[in-house]
Amino acid sequence: MAAVHTLLTGLARERATGSLNVPPAGKAYLREGRIAHLECPRTPSVERLLTAHGGAGAYSRAELEFCVAGAVLDAAYFLLPAELPAARPKFRPGECPRPDTRLEFELAWLVGECARRRAQLAQIWSSAELDDVPVTPAARLPGHRATVSALEWEILLGADRVATPAELADRLGQPAYSVLLAVRRLAAAGLLVAPLMPRRRGRALDRAVPPALPQSDPNVLAAVKRALEELA
C-alpha cells in the first residue's frame, strides 16, 4: 500500500497550497509544493513543546520557529511513511497552519532525514518493538556502570510501566523521536525491560534471542550473556 509521502510527492509536483488530512496518521500543510507544517497524534504539538519549556506566550519569533521546525521533523518520522487509509485523504486548497511561521521544507529532504533517523535507531537497538510498548524500568540494575543523559533520567523517573514512549514524550514535552532514541539507548544499557525478538527456529536450542546490540560495548554484551543464562 502507498505511503503518505507518495501522495505528498504528487502534490509537491503540482506546487499545491493547502492541507492534506490523513486520519488517523496526521495532517500535512503545503505552500506551493513545499511542506509548511506537519501534525501527528503520536508527537507533541508545538503548543505542548512551548509550554513544557516555559514558553506560555512569552517566546520570541526565533524560539517559535525553532520549536516549529523541531515539531515538523518529529511528525515527519511517523507521518510520512504511514500507509494511506482506505478512505481517500481530504485536501483543502488554501488552508494554512496555525501558527504559520512561513517556514518551508523540501519533501525529499524530510524523507531523507526520516531514513537517517530510522538507521540511527536501528544502530542503537535493532528491534522496533520498544517503540509502542509501555516503558518498563529493569527490576535490578545491570552489573556495570551506566551513564544516562538528563532526558534518559527523566524517562526513568517518569516510566510507570503503563505509558508508551509517545505518551511519555507528551508528558515531558519532549520530541517523540528524542524519547524513542533515549528509550533504545536505555534498553541497550540494560536499564529497561525490553521485549525479546521472535524465536528463531531450526536450532538445537529454541530460545528467544534479544535484538542485536553494538558489538563494541563489552559491558552491554556481558549483560546480554547474563540474561541468556537466566533463560536457560
PDB file of C-alpha atoms in Angstrom:
ATOM      1  CA  MET A   1       0.000   0.000   0.000  1.00  0.00           C
ATOM      2  CA  ALA A   2       1.191   3.518  -0.799  1.00  0.00           C
ATOM      3  CA  ALA A   3       2.602   5.749   1.919  1.00  0.00           C
ATOM      4  CA  VAL A   4       1.623   9.300   2.785  1.00  0.00           C
ATOM      5  CA  HIS A   5       4.814  10.718   1.286  1.00  0.00           C
ATOM      6  CA  THR A   6       3.923   9.314  -2.152  1.00  0.00           C
ATOM      7  CA  LEU A   7       0.687  11.322  -2.218  1.00  0.00           C
ATOM      8  CA  LEU A   8       2.522  14.403  -0.960  1.00  0.00           C
ATOM      9  CA  THR A   9       5.081  13.957  -3.737  1.00  0.00           C
ATOM     10  CA  GLY A  10       2.319  14.375  -6.323  1.00  0.00           C
ATOM     11  CA  LEU A  11       1.005  17.483  -4.588  1.00  0.00           C
ATOM     12  CA  ALA A  12       4.539  18.875  -4.420  1.00  0.00           C
ATOM     13  CA  ARG A  13       4.950  18.441  -8.187  1.00  0.00           C
ATOM     14  CA  GLU A  14       1.723  20.394  -8.696  1.00  0.00           C
ATOM     15  CA  ARG A  15       3.037  23.127  -6.379  1.00  0.00           C
ATOM     16  CA  ALA A  16      -0.138  22.759  -4.341  1.00  0.00           C
ATOM     17  CA  THR A  17      -1.046  25.021  -1.413  1.00  0.00           C
ATOM     18  CA  GLY A  18      -3.382  23.727   1.290  1.00  0.00           C
ATOM     19  CA  SER A  19      -3.780  20.910   3.797  1.00  0.00           C
ATOM     20  CA  LEU A  20      -3.922  17.141   3.388  1.00  0.00           C
ATOM     21  CA  ASN A  21      -5.787  15.369   6.192  1.00  0.00           C
ATOM     22  CA  VAL A  22      -4.834  11.697   6.557  1.00  0.00           C
ATOM     23  CA  PRO A  23      -6.662  10.291   9.591  1.00  0.00           C
ATOM     24  CA  PRO A  24      -5.534   8.790  11.865  1.00  0.00           C
ATOM     25  CA  ALA A  25      -1.898   9.339  10.811  1.00  0.00           C
ATOM     26  CA  GLY A  26      -1.954  13.142  10.852  1.00  0.00           C
ATOM     27  CA  LYS A  27      -2.124  16.229   8.690  1.00  0.00           C
ATOM     28  CA  ALA A  28       0.228  17.955   6.263  1.00  0.00           C
ATOM     29  CA  TYR A  29       0.245  21.586   5.122  1.00  0.00           C
ATOM     30  CA  LEU A  30       1.831  22.624   1.831  1.00  0.00           C
ATOM     31  CA  ARG A  31       2.774  26.001   0.428  1.00  0.00           C
ATOM     32  CA  GLU A  32       3.470  25.983  -3.310  1.00  0.00           C
ATOM     33  CA  GLY A  33       4.600  22.376  -3.124  1.00  0.00           C
ATOM     34  CA  ARG A  34       6.766  22.689  -0.032  1.00  0.00           C
ATOM     35  CA  ILE A  35       5.899  21.374   3.424  1.00  0.00           C
ATOM     36  CA  ALA A  36       4.796  24.242   5.659  1.00  0.00           C
ATOM     37  CA  HIS A  37       3.864  22.125   8.682  1.00  0.00           C
ATOM     38  CA  LEU A  38       3.126  18.559   9.774  1.00  0.00           C
ATOM     39  CA  GLU A  39       0.904  17.325  12.602  1.00  0.00           C
ATOM     40  CA  CYS A  40       0.824  13.822  14.042  1.00  0.00           C
ATOM     41  CA  PRO A  41      -1.105  12.411  17.047  1.00  0.00           C
ATOM     42  CA  ARG A  42       1.995  10.447  18.053  1.00  0.00           C
ATOM     43  CA  THR A  43       4.090  13.574  18.600  1.00  0.00           C
ATOM     44  CA  PRO A  44       3.674  16.566  20.950  1.00  0.00           C
ATOM     45  CA  SER A  45       2.196  19.681  19.362  1.00  0.00           C
ATOM     46  CA  VAL A  46       4.081  22.954  19.014  1.00  0.00           C
ATOM     47  CA  GLU A  47       1.994  24.387  21.865  1.00  0.00           C
ATOM     48  CA  ARG A  48       2.884  21.438  24.124  1.00  0.00           C
ATOM     49  CA  LEU A  49       6.596  21.789  23.391  1.00  0.00           C
ATOM     50  CA  LEU A  50       6.495  25.521  24.088  1.00  0.00           C
ATOM     51  CA  THR A  51       4.584  25.295  27.372  1.00  0.00           C
ATOM     52  CA  ALA A  52       6.782  22.444  28.602  1.00  0.00           C
ATOM     53  CA  HIS A  53       9.785  24.737  28.362  1.00  0.00           C
ATOM     54  CA  GLY A  54       8.273  27.785  29.997  1.00  0.00           C
ATOM     55  CA  GLY A  55       7.088  29.412  26.789  1.00  0.00           C
ATOM     56  CA  ALA A  56       3.467  30.057  27.719  1.00  0.00           C
ATOM     57  CA  GLY A  57       3.070  33.073  25.447  1.00  0.00           C
ATOM     58  CA  ALA A  58       6.461  34.598  26.336  1.00  0.00           C
ATOM     59  CA  TYR A  59       8.631  33.483  23.434  1.00  0.00           C
ATOM     60  CA  SER A  60      10.384  35.174  20.557  1.00  0.00           C
ATOM     61  CA  ARG A  61       9.782  34.510  16.880  1.00  0.00           C
ATOM     62  CA  ALA A  62      13.115  32.713  16.696  1.00  0.00           C
ATOM     63  CA  GLU A  63      12.092  30.417  19.550  1.00  0.00           C
ATOM     64  CA  LEU A  64       8.756  29.739  17.877  1.00  0.00           C
ATOM     65  CA  GLU A  65      10.396  28.904  14.546  1.00  0.00           C
ATOM     66  CA  PHE A  66      12.910  26.626  16.258  1.00  0.00           C
ATOM     67  CA  CYS A  67      10.075  24.799  18.018  1.00  0.00           C
ATOM     68  CA  VAL A  68       8.004  24.512  14.838  1.00  0.00           C
ATOM     69  CA  ALA A  69      10.972  23.118  12.898  1.00  0.00           C
ATOM     70  CA  GLY A  70      11.536  20.505  15.596  1.00  0.00           C
ATOM     71  CA  ALA A  71       7.845  19.570  15.618  1.00  0.00           C
ATOM     72  CA  VAL A  72       7.821  19.161  11.820  1.00  0.00           C
ATOM     73  CA  LEU A  73      10.854  16.860  11.877  1.00  0.00           C
ATOM     74  CA  ASP A  74       9.307  14.905  14.732  1.00  0.00           C
ATOM     75  CA  ALA A  75       5.948  14.443  12.988  1.00  0.00           C
ATOM     76  CA  ALA A  76       7.615  13.601   9.663  1.00  0.00           C
ATOM     77  CA  TYR A  77       9.201  10.478  11.146  1.00  0.00           C
ATOM     78  CA  PHE A  78       5.792   8.966  11.909  1.00  0.00           C
ATOM     79  CA  LEU A  79       3.526  10.586   9.315  1.00  0.00           C
ATOM     80  CA  LEU A  80       5.445  10.358   6.022  1.00  0.00           C
ATOM     81  CA  PRO A  81       5.956   6.554   5.980  1.00  0.00           C
ATOM     82  CA  ALA A  82       2.420   5.853   7.270  1.00  0.00           C
ATOM     83  CA  GLU A  83       0.150   3.885   4.965  1.00  0.00           C
ATOM     84  CA  LEU A  84      -2.657   5.739   3.248  1.00  0.00           C
ATOM     85  CA  PRO A  85      -6.088   4.827   4.684  1.00  0.00           C
ATOM     86  CA  ALA A  86      -8.775   3.101   2.639  1.00  0.00           C
ATOM     87  CA  ALA A  87     -10.816   6.308   2.674  1.00  0.00           C
ATOM     88  CA  ARG A  88      -9.389   8.940   0.344  1.00  0.00           C
ATOM     89  CA  PRO A  89      -7.482  11.651   2.270  1.00  0.00           C
ATOM     90  CA  LYS A  90      -9.046  15.105   2.046  1.00  0.00           C
ATOM     91  CA  PHE A  91      -7.141  18.009   0.532  1.00  0.00           C
ATOM     92  CA  ARG A  92      -8.309  21.524   1.352  1.00  0.00           C
ATOM     93  CA  PRO A  93      -6.826  24.152  -1.001  1.00  0.00           C
ATOM     94  CA  GLY A  94      -5.539  27.311   0.628  1.00  0.00           C
ATOM     95  CA  GLU A  95      -5.711  26.161   4.271  1.00  0.00           C
ATOM     96  CA  CYS A  96      -2.720  27.409   6.324  1.00  0.00           C
ATOM     97  CA  PRO A  97      -1.249  26.005   9.534  1.00  0.00           C
ATOM     98  CA  ARG A  98      -1.556  27.685  12.928  1.00  0.00           C
ATOM     99  CA  PRO A  99       0.793  29.113  13.950  1.00  0.00           C
ATOM    100  CA  ASP A 100       2.082  29.997  10.474  1.00  0.00           C
ATOM    101  CA  THR A 101       5.771  30.853  10.773  1.00  0.00           C
ATOM    102  CA  ARG A 102       6.276  30.804   6.992  1.00  0.00           C
ATOM    103  CA  LEU A 103       8.851  28.058   7.370  1.00  0.00           C
ATOM    104  CA  GLU A 104       9.110  25.653   4.424  1.00  0.00           C
ATOM    105  CA  PHE A 105      10.735  22.241   3.974  1.00  0.00           C
ATOM    106  CA  GLU A 106      11.505  20.257   0.844  1.00  0.00           C
ATOM    107  CA  LEU A 107       9.631  16.945   0.973  1.00  0.00           C
ATOM    108  CA  ALA A 108      12.584  14.980  -0.433  1.00  0.00           C
ATOM    109  CA  TRP A 109      14.833  16.320   2.341  1.00  0.00           C
ATOM    110  CA  LEU A 110      12.317  15.322   5.022  1.00  0.00           C
ATOM    111  CA  VAL A 111      12.045  11.802   3.580  1.00  0.00           C
ATOM    112  CA  GLY A 112      15.831  11.514   3.614  1.00  0.00           C
ATOM    113  CA  GLU A 113      16.006  12.741   7.205  1.00  0.00           C
ATOM    114  CA  CYS A 114      13.422  10.128   8.220  1.00  0.00           C
ATOM    115  CA  ALA A 115      15.580   7.397   6.679  1.00  0.00           C
ATOM    116  CA  ARG A 116      18.637   8.703   8.535  1.00  0.00           C
ATOM    117  CA  ARG A 117      16.750   8.668  11.820  1.00  0.00           C
ATOM    118  CA  ARG A 118      15.481   5.120  11.279  1.00  0.00           C
ATOM    119  CA  ALA A 119      19.037   3.979  10.640  1.00  0.00           C
ATOM    120  CA  GLN A 120      20.224   5.744  13.784  1.00  0.00           C
ATOM    121  CA  LEU A 121      17.586   3.991  15.896  1.00  0.00           C
ATOM    122  CA  ALA A 122      18.399   0.597  14.364  1.00  0.00           C
ATOM    123  CA  GLN A 123      22.097   1.058  15.100  1.00  0.00           C
ATOM    124  CA  ILE A 124      21.362   1.541  18.797  1.00  0.00           C
ATOM    125  CA  TRP A 125      18.742  -1.224  19.161  1.00  0.00           C
ATOM    126  CA  SER A 126      17.536  -3.162  16.132  1.00  0.00           C
ATOM    127  CA  SER A 127      14.043  -4.099  17.321  1.00  0.00           C
ATOM    128  CA  ALA A 128      11.212  -1.576  16.868  1.00  0.00           C
ATOM    129  CA  GLU A 129       9.050  -3.356  19.474  1.00  0.00           C
ATOM    130  CA  LEU A 130      10.189  -0.906  22.126  1.00  0.00           C
ATOM    131  CA  ASP A 131       8.560   1.971  20.269  1.00  0.00           C
ATOM    132  CA  ASP A 132       4.956   1.025  21.077  1.00  0.00           C
ATOM    133  CA  VAL A 133       5.033  -0.796  24.409  1.00  0.00           C
ATOM    134  CA  PRO A 134       4.979   0.645  27.951  1.00  0.00           C
ATOM    135  CA  VAL A 135       8.373   1.845  29.150  1.00  0.00           C
ATOM    136  CA  THR A 136       9.334  -0.505  31.989  1.00  0.00           C
ATOM    137  CA  PRO A 137      12.477   0.039  34.104  1.00  0.00           C
ATOM    138  CA  ALA A 138      14.509  -3.061  34.870  1.00  0.00           C
ATOM    139  CA  ALA A 139      13.809  -4.647  38.251  1.00  0.00           C
ATOM    140  CA  ARG A 140      17.501  -4.583  39.052  1.00  0.00           C
ATOM    141  CA  LEU A 141      20.401  -2.578  37.705  1.00  0.00           C
ATOM    142  CA  PRO A 142      22.877  -4.265  35.369  1.00  0.00           C
ATOM    143  CA  GLY A 143      26.218  -5.236  36.812  1.00  0.00           C
ATOM    144  CA  HIS A 144      28.069  -2.433  35.088  1.00  0.00           C
ATOM    145  CA  ARG A 145      28.206   1.330  35.366  1.00  0.00           C
ATOM    146  CA  ALA A 146      25.803   3.190  33.067  1.00  0.00           C
ATOM    147  CA  THR A 147      25.827   6.924  32.390  1.00  0.00           C
ATOM    148  CA  VAL A 148      22.469   8.475  31.469  1.00  0.00           C
ATOM    149  CA  SER A 149      21.597  11.850  29.956  1.00  0.00           C
ATOM    150  CA  ALA A 150      19.175  14.327  31.526  1.00  0.00           C
ATOM    151  CA  LEU A 151      16.367  13.136  29.221  1.00  0.00           C
ATOM    152  CA  GLU A 152      17.108   9.471  29.901  1.00  0.00           C
ATOM    153  CA  TRP A 153      16.937  10.178  33.626  1.00  0.00           C
ATOM    154  CA  GLU A 154      13.574  11.939  33.165  1.00  0.00           C
ATOM    155  CA  ILE A 155      12.290   8.905  31.287  1.00  0.00           C
ATOM    156  CA  LEU A 156      13.401   6.511  34.027  1.00  0.00           C
ATOM    157  CA  LEU A 157      11.717   8.687  36.658  1.00  0.00           C
ATOM    158  CA  GLY A 158       8.524   9.074  34.608  1.00  0.00           C
ATOM    159  CA  ALA A 159       8.195   5.471  33.461  1.00  0.00           C
ATOM    160  CA  ASP A 160       5.189   3.919  35.199  1.00  0.00           C
ATOM    161  CA  ARG A 161       5.039   0.639  33.232  1.00  0.00           C
ATOM    162  CA  VAL A 162       1.898   1.959  31.510  1.00  0.00           C
ATOM    163  CA  ALA A 163       2.955   4.919  29.355  1.00  0.00           C
ATOM    164  CA  THR A 164       4.461   4.243  25.922  1.00  0.00           C
ATOM    165  CA  PRO A 165       7.362   6.327  24.581  1.00  0.00           C
ATOM    166  CA  ALA A 166       4.889   8.567  22.706  1.00  0.00           C
ATOM    167  CA  GLU A 167       2.863   9.143  25.865  1.00  0.00           C
ATOM    168  CA  LEU A 168       5.990   9.903  27.865  1.00  0.00           C
ATOM    169  CA  ALA A 169       7.089  12.368  25.196  1.00  0.00           C
ATOM    170  CA  ASP A 170       3.839  14.270  25.589  1.00  0.00           C
ATOM    171  CA  ARG A 171       4.067  14.220  29.390  1.00  0.00           C
ATOM    172  CA  LEU A 172       7.624  15.504  29.342  1.00  0.00           C
ATOM    173  CA  GLY A 173       7.055  17.960  26.499  1.00  0.00           C
ATOM    174  CA  GLN A 174       9.895  16.377  24.524  1.00  0.00           C
ATOM    175  CA  PRO A 175      10.049  15.392  20.834  1.00  0.00           C
ATOM    176  CA  ALA A 176       8.802  11.840  20.358  1.00  0.00           C
ATOM    177  CA  TYR A 177      11.857  10.872  18.303  1.00  0.00           C
ATOM    178  CA  SER A 178      14.219  12.081  21.048  1.00  0.00           C
ATOM    179  CA  VAL A 179      12.342   9.911  23.544  1.00  0.00           C
ATOM    180  CA  LEU A 180      12.496   6.893  21.204  1.00  0.00           C
ATOM    181  CA  LEU A 181      16.235   7.396  20.864  1.00  0.00           C
ATOM    182  CA  ALA A 182      16.656   7.601  24.633  1.00  0.00           C
ATOM    183  CA  VAL A 183      14.457   4.543  25.234  1.00  0.00           C
ATOM    184  CA  ARG A 184      16.509   2.406  22.866  1.00  0.00           C
ATOM    185  CA  ARG A 185      19.737   3.601  24.486  1.00  0.00           C
ATOM    186  CA  LEU A 186      18.365   2.728  27.922  1.00  0.00           C
ATOM    187  CA  ALA A 187      17.375  -0.716  26.663  1.00  0.00           C
ATOM    188  CA  ALA A 188      20.825  -1.259  25.193  1.00  0.00           C
ATOM    189  CA  ALA A 189      22.327  -0.336  28.571  1.00  0.00           C
ATOM    190  CA  GLY A 190      20.110  -2.902  30.317  1.00  0.00           C
ATOM    191  CA  LEU A 191      18.127  -0.267  32.231  1.00  0.00           C
ATOM    192  CA  LEU A 192      14.753  -1.126  30.673  1.00  0.00           C
ATOM    193  CA  VAL A 193      12.844  -4.364  30.308  1.00  0.00           C
ATOM    194  CA  ALA A 194      12.910  -4.958  26.560  1.00  0.00           C
ATOM    195  CA  PRO A 195      10.719  -7.367  24.588  1.00  0.00           C
ATOM    196  CA  LEU A 196      12.664 -10.226  23.080  1.00  0.00           C
ATOM    197  CA  MET A 197      12.859 -10.820  19.361  1.00  0.00           C
ATOM    198  CA  PRO A 198      10.717 -13.625  17.833  1.00  0.00           C
ATOM    199  CA  ARG A 199      12.068 -17.103  18.393  1.00  0.00           C
ATOM    200  CA  ARG A 200      14.480 -18.450  15.817  1.00  0.00           C
ATOM    201  CA  ARG A 201      13.538 -21.928  14.628  1.00  0.00           C
ATOM    202  CA  GLY A 202      15.672 -24.786  13.366  1.00  0.00           C
ATOM    203  CA  ARG A 203      18.223 -24.582  16.194  1.00  0.00           C
ATOM    204  CA  ALA A 204      19.209 -27.110  18.836  1.00  0.00           C
ATOM    205  CA  LEU A 205      18.155 -24.605  21.483  1.00  0.00           C
ATOM    206  CA  ASP A 206      14.945 -22.742  20.557  1.00  0.00           C
ATOM    207  CA  ARG A 207      15.194 -19.804  22.920  1.00  0.00           C
ATOM    208  CA  ALA A 208      14.295 -16.169  22.464  1.00  0.00           C
ATOM    209  CA  VAL A 209      17.123 -14.032  21.110  1.00  0.00           C
ATOM    210  CA  PRO A 210      17.283 -10.332  22.008  1.00  0.00           C
ATOM    211  CA  PRO A 211      17.869  -7.658  19.370  1.00  0.00           C
ATOM    212  CA  ALA A 212      21.384  -7.178  18.074  1.00  0.00           C
ATOM    213  CA  LEU A 213      23.411  -4.728  20.134  1.00  0.00           C
ATOM    214  CA  PRO A 214      26.514  -2.722  19.317  1.00  0.00           C
ATOM    215  CA  GLN A 215      29.355  -5.228  19.473  1.00  0.00           C
ATOM    216  CA  SER A 216      31.832  -2.556  20.501  1.00  0.00           C
ATOM    217  CA  ASP A 217      30.411  -2.363  24.035  1.00  0.00           C
ATOM    218  CA  PRO A 218      31.634  -5.334  26.102  1.00  0.00           C
ATOM    219  CA  ASN A 219      29.583  -4.280  29.133  1.00  0.00           C
ATOM    220  CA  VAL A 220      26.324  -4.486  27.199  1.00  0.00           C
ATOM    221  CA  LEU A 221      27.309  -7.829  25.689  1.00  0.00           C
ATOM    222  CA  ALA A 222      28.083  -9.149  29.162  1.00  0.00           C
ATOM    223  CA  ALA A 223      24.621  -8.076  30.333  1.00  0.00           C
ATOM    224  CA  VAL A 224      23.030  -9.919  27.398  1.00  0.00           C
ATOM    225  CA  LYS A 225      25.057 -13.042  28.196  1.00  0.00           C
ATOM    226  CA  ARG A 226      23.785 -12.997  31.777  1.00  0.00           C
ATOM    227  CA  ALA A 227      20.203 -12.553  30.574  1.00  0.00           C
ATOM    228  CA  LEU A 228      20.515 -15.572  28.258  1.00  0.00           C
ATOM    229  CA  GLU A 229      21.984 -17.675  31.061  1.00  0.00           C
ATOM    230  CA  GLU A 230      18.971 -16.813  33.229  1.00  0.00           C
ATOM    231  CA  LEU A 231      16.631 -18.025  30.447  1.00  0.00           C
ATOM    232  CA  ALA A 232      18.330 -21.412  30.317  1.00  0.00           C
TER     233      ALA A 232
END
